[in-house]
CSV table of C-alpha atoms in Angstrom, one decimal:
chain,number,residue,atom,x,y,z
A,169,LYS,CA,15.3,-6.1,4.1
A,170,GLN,CA,14.3,-3.3,1.9
A,171,GLU,CA,14.2,0.1,3.6
A,172,VAL,CA,12.3,2.9,1.9
A,173,THR,CA,12.7,6.5,3.1
A,174,GLN,CA,10.7,9.6,2.1
A,175,ILE,CA,11.9,13.1,2.7
A,176,PRO,CA,10.4,15.5,3.7
A,177,ALA,CA,7.8,14.1,5.9
A,178,ALA,CA,5.6,17.2,5.3
A,179,LEU,CA,5.6,19.9,2.8
A,180,SER,CA,3.5,23.1,2.3
A,181,VAL,CA,3.5,25.0,-0.9
A,182,PRO,CA,1.5,27.8,-2.5
A,183,GLU,CA,-0.9,27.0,-5.3
A,184,GLY,CA,0.7,26.9,-8.7
A,185,GLU,CA,4.2,26.0,-7.5
A,186,ASN,CA,6.1,23.0,-9.0
A,187,LEU,CA,7.4,20.6,-6.5
A,188,VAL,CA,9.4,17.4,-6.1
A,189,LEU,CA,8.9,14.6,-3.6
A,190,ASN,CA,11.8,12.3,-2.9
A,191,CYS,CA,12.0,8.6,-2.2
A,192,SER,CA,15.1,6.5,-1.5
A,193,PHE,CA,15.5,2.7,-1.1
A,194,THR,CA,18.4,0.6,0.1
A,195,ASP,CA,18.1,-2.5,-2.2
A,196,SER,CA,18.4,-1.7,-5.9
A,197,ALA,CA,17.1,-5.2,-6.8
A,198,ILE,CA,13.5,-4.1,-7.3
A,199,TYR,CA,10.9,-5.1,-9.9
A,200,ASN,CA,9.3,-1.7,-10.1
A,201,LEU,CA,8.6,1.5,-8.1
A,202,GLN,CA,5.2,2.8,-7.4
A,203,TRP,CA,3.8,6.1,-6.2
A,204,PHE,CA,0.5,6.2,-4.4
A,205,ARG,CA,-1.8,9.0,-3.1
A,206,GLN,CA,-3.7,8.6,0.2
A,207,ASP,CA,-6.4,11.0,1.3
A,208,PRO,CA,-7.2,11.2,5.1
A,209,GLY,CA,-9.2,8.2,6.2
A,210,LYS,CA,-9.1,6.6,2.7
A,211,GLY,CA,-7.3,3.8,1.0
A,212,LEU,CA,-4.4,4.2,-1.5
A,213,THR,CA,-4.8,5.3,-5.1
A,214,SER,CA,-2.1,4.2,-7.5
A,215,LEU,CA,-0.6,7.2,-9.4
A,216,LEU,CA,2.3,5.9,-11.4
A,217,LEU,CA,4.3,2.6,-11.7
A,218,ILE,CA,7.8,2.6,-13.1
A,219,GLN,CA,9.2,-0.7,-14.3
A,220,SER,CA,12.7,-1.5,-13.2
A,221,SER,CA,13.9,-1.2,-16.9
A,222,GLN,CA,12.3,2.3,-17.2
A,223,ARG,CA,13.6,5.7,-16.2
A,224,GLU,CA,10.4,7.6,-15.9
A,225,GLN,CA,6.6,7.7,-16.3
A,226,THR,CA,4.2,10.6,-16.8
A,227,SER,CA,0.6,11.0,-16.2
A,228,GLY,CA,-0.9,14.5,-16.6
A,229,ARG,CA,0.9,16.9,-14.3
A,230,LEU,CA,2.8,14.1,-12.6
A,231,ASN,CA,6.2,12.8,-13.6
A,232,ALA,CA,8.0,10.0,-11.7
A,233,SER,CA,11.6,9.1,-12.3
A,234,LEU,CA,13.6,6.1,-11.2
A,235,ASP,CA,17.4,5.7,-10.8
A,236,LYS,CA,18.0,2.2,-9.6
A,237,SER,CA,21.8,2.6,-9.3
A,238,SER,CA,21.5,5.3,-6.8
A,239,GLY,CA,18.4,3.9,-5.1
A,240,ARG,CA,16.3,7.0,-5.7
A,241,SER,CA,12.9,8.0,-7.2
A,242,THR,CA,11.3,11.4,-7.5
A,243,LEU,CA,7.7,12.5,-8.0
A,244,TYR,CA,7.4,15.8,-9.8
A,245,ILE,CA,4.1,17.6,-9.5
A,246,ALA,CA,3.6,20.6,-11.9
A,247,ALA,CA,1.4,23.6,-11.2
A,248,SER,CA,0.2,22.3,-7.9
A,249,GLN,CA,-3.5,22.7,-6.9
A,250,PRO,CA,-5.3,22.5,-3.6
A,251,GLY,CA,-6.8,19.2,-4.7
A,252,ASP,CA,-3.3,17.8,-4.7
A,253,SER,CA,-3.2,18.0,-0.9
A,254,ALA,CA,-2.8,14.4,0.4
A,255,THR,CA,-0.1,12.0,1.6
A,256,TYR,CA,2.1,10.6,-1.1
A,257,LEU,CA,3.6,7.2,-0.6
A,258,CYS,CA,6.3,5.5,-2.6
A,259,ALA,CA,6.7,1.7,-2.6
A,260,SER,CA,9.4,-0.6,-4.1
A,261,THR,CA,8.1,-3.9,-5.4
A,262,GLY,CA,9.6,-7.2,-4.4
A,263,ALA,CA,8.3,-10.6,-5.8
A,264,ASN,CA,5.1,-10.6,-3.8
A,265,ASN,CA,5.4,-7.5,-1.5
A,266,LEU,CA,5.5,-3.8,-1.6
A,267,PHE,CA,7.9,-2.0,0.7
A,268,PHE,CA,6.5,1.3,1.7
A,269,GLY,CA,7.9,4.6,2.8
A,270,THR,CA,6.2,6.5,5.5
A,271,GLY,CA,5.0,9.2,3.1
A,272,THR,CA,5.2,12.9,2.5
A,273,ARG,CA,2.1,14.9,3.6
A,274,LEU,CA,1.6,17.6,1.0
A,275,THR,CA,-0.5,20.7,1.6
A,276,VAL,CA,-1.2,23.1,-1.3
A,277,ILE,CA,-2.2,26.5,0.0
A,278,PRO,CA,-4.8,28.4,-2.1
B,118,ASP,CA,-12.0,2.1,-9.1
B,119,ALA,CA,-11.1,-1.6,-8.5
B,120,GLY,CA,-14.0,-3.5,-6.9
B,121,ILE,CA,-12.6,-4.1,-3.4
B,122,THR,CA,-14.7,-3.9,-0.3
B,123,GLN,CA,-13.6,-4.5,3.3
B,124,SER,CA,-15.8,-5.3,6.3
B,125,PRO,CA,-16.3,-4.2,8.9
B,126,ARG,CA,-15.0,-0.7,8.2
B,127,HIS,CA,-14.6,0.1,11.9
B,128,LYS,CA,-14.4,-2.3,14.9
B,129,VAL,CA,-13.7,-1.9,18.6
B,130,THR,CA,-12.9,-5.1,20.5
B,131,GLU,CA,-11.4,-6.2,23.7
B,132,THR,CA,-8.0,-7.9,24.4
B,133,GLY,CA,-8.2,-11.7,24.0
B,134,THR,CA,-11.2,-11.8,21.7
B,135,PRO,CA,-11.0,-13.3,18.2
B,136,VAL,CA,-11.5,-10.9,15.3
B,137,THR,CA,-12.1,-11.7,11.6
B,138,LEU,CA,-11.7,-9.1,8.8
B,139,ARG,CA,-13.1,-9.7,5.4
B,140,CYS,CA,-11.8,-8.6,2.0
B,141,HIS,CA,-14.1,-9.1,-1.0
B,142,GLN,CA,-13.1,-8.4,-4.7
B,143,THR,CA,-15.1,-8.4,-7.9
B,144,GLU,CA,-12.1,-8.3,-10.2
B,145,ASN,CA,-11.2,-12.0,-10.3
B,146,HIS,CA,-7.6,-11.1,-9.5
B,147,ARG,CA,-5.3,-13.9,-8.5
B,148,TYR,CA,-3.3,-12.1,-5.8
B,149,MET,CA,-4.7,-10.7,-2.6
B,150,TYR,CA,-2.8,-9.0,0.3
B,151,TRP,CA,-3.4,-7.8,3.8
B,152,TYR,CA,-1.4,-4.9,5.1
B,153,ARG,CA,-1.4,-2.9,8.3
B,154,GLN,CA,-0.7,0.8,8.5
B,155,ASP,CA,0.8,2.3,11.7
B,156,PRO,CA,2.2,5.8,12.3
B,157,GLY,CA,6.0,5.8,11.8
B,158,HIS,CA,6.0,2.4,10.0
B,159,GLY,CA,4.1,2.9,6.8
B,160,LEU,CA,2.3,-0.1,5.4
B,161,ARG,CA,3.6,-3.5,6.2
B,162,LEU,CA,2.6,-6.8,4.6
B,163,ILE,CA,0.9,-9.3,7.0
B,164,HIS,CA,0.0,-12.2,4.6
B,165,TYR,CA,-0.8,-12.6,1.0
B,166,SER,CA,-2.5,-15.2,-1.2
B,167,TYR,CA,-1.6,-16.3,-4.7
B,168,GLY,CA,-4.6,-18.4,-5.3
B,169,VAL,CA,-7.4,-20.3,-3.6
B,170,LYS,CA,-6.0,-22.0,-0.6
B,171,ASP,CA,-2.5,-20.7,-1.4
B,172,THR,CA,-1.2,-18.3,1.2
B,173,ASP,CA,2.2,-17.1,2.5
B,174,LYS,CA,3.5,-15.0,5.3
B,175,GLY,CA,4.6,-11.4,5.1
B,176,GLU,CA,6.8,-9.2,7.2
B,177,VAL,CA,4.5,-9.0,10.3
B,178,SER,CA,2.5,-12.2,10.3
B,179,ASP,CA,2.9,-13.2,14.0
B,180,GLY,CA,-0.6,-13.3,15.7
B,181,TYR,CA,-2.5,-13.4,12.4
B,182,SER,CA,-3.9,-16.1,10.2
B,183,VAL,CA,-5.6,-16.0,6.8
B,184,SER,CA,-7.8,-18.1,4.7
B,185,ARG,CA,-9.0,-18.0,1.1
B,186,SER,CA,-11.6,-20.5,0.1
B,187,LYS,CA,-12.9,-18.5,-2.9
B,188,THR,CA,-11.2,-16.3,-5.4
B,189,GLU,CA,-13.1,-13.3,-4.3
B,190,ASP,CA,-12.7,-13.5,-0.5
B,191,PHE,CA,-9.6,-13.2,1.7
B,192,LEU,CA,-10.1,-13.4,5.4
B,193,LEU,CA,-7.7,-12.1,8.1
B,194,THR,CA,-8.1,-13.5,11.6
B,195,LEU,CA,-6.7,-12.3,14.9
B,196,GLU,CA,-7.1,-15.4,17.0
B,197,SER,CA,-6.7,-13.5,20.3
B,198,ALA,CA,-6.5,-9.7,19.7
B,199,THR,CA,-3.9,-7.7,21.6
B,200,SER,CA,-3.5,-3.9,22.0
B,201,SER,CA,-0.5,-4.0,19.6
B,202,GLN,CA,-2.8,-5.0,16.8
B,203,THR,CA,-4.7,-1.8,17.0
B,204,SER,CA,-4.1,-0.4,13.5
B,205,VAL,CA,-5.7,0.3,10.1
B,206,TYR,CA,-5.8,-2.8,8.0
B,207,PHE,CA,-5.8,-2.6,4.2
B,208,CYS,CA,-6.6,-5.3,1.7
B,209,ALA,CA,-5.0,-5.1,-1.8
B,210,ILE,CA,-5.4,-7.1,-5.0
B,211,SER,CA,-3.3,-7.6,-8.1
B,212,GLU,CA,-3.8,-9.6,-11.3
B,213,ASN,CA,-0.2,-10.9,-11.2
B,214,SER,CA,2.8,-10.8,-8.9
B,215,GLY,CA,5.2,-7.9,-8.5
B,216,ARG,CA,7.6,-9.7,-10.8
B,217,ALA,CA,5.1,-9.1,-13.6
B,218,GLY,CA,5.0,-5.4,-12.9
B,219,ASP,CA,1.3,-5.3,-12.0
B,220,THR,CA,0.1,-2.6,-9.6
B,221,GLN,CA,-1.8,-3.4,-6.5
B,222,TYR,CA,-5.2,-1.9,-5.9
B,223,PHE,CA,-6.2,-1.1,-2.4
B,224,GLY,CA,-9.5,-1.3,-0.5
B,225,PRO,CA,-10.8,1.5,1.8
B,226,GLY,CA,-9.4,0.0,5.0
B,227,THR,CA,-10.7,-1.3,8.3
B,228,ARG,CA,-9.9,0.7,11.5
B,229,LEU,CA,-9.5,-1.8,14.4
B,230,THR,CA,-9.2,-0.7,18.0
B,231,VAL,CA,-8.3,-3.3,20.6
B,232,LEU,CA,-8.9,-2.1,24.2
């Protein structure tokens, strides 16, 4: 069974700082890796999806990387803003399922 | 935003009563999923559907059943609710399966409390 771990569980940074969120998974036989954002009391919003054959994906200030061989993915957020405060979830994709980590709660301090 | 609605958004019920949650989509996507989110566990798949009347179990399916009689609707039923089923339930949809690399789009969630 796929196990997905996210460290740290919580992170506070001052506005403008660059930061990295980490995700690790135990089974490298994944179809892709996704990063989501969840605001309190809300659903999940897809941020980036990295296909298993890719190494990274970029969207605006976000860059996600994938290293299948080591079972790791990172989400890099550049020039953080208070609006980035949320919980960030990574999920590895099986054939018909997503295996989620428990998330990193990010607080960006103005 | 993907057109996904869930109803009800909040529900409080008593142990032993049946409960049905509804997920409705306007995207005509083939795949639909039900997840539950609990502190310390992240989101876990309950059941999914890959077409009308085609469903399969997920990781935590015990105590739950599903039905899909139309493309747009996916129902999750707790036949006899228990306190351990207190959770936030999310519906998700995708056009194709994970093999095809499609992302899943999530609904706003239903907060269920079983007393």
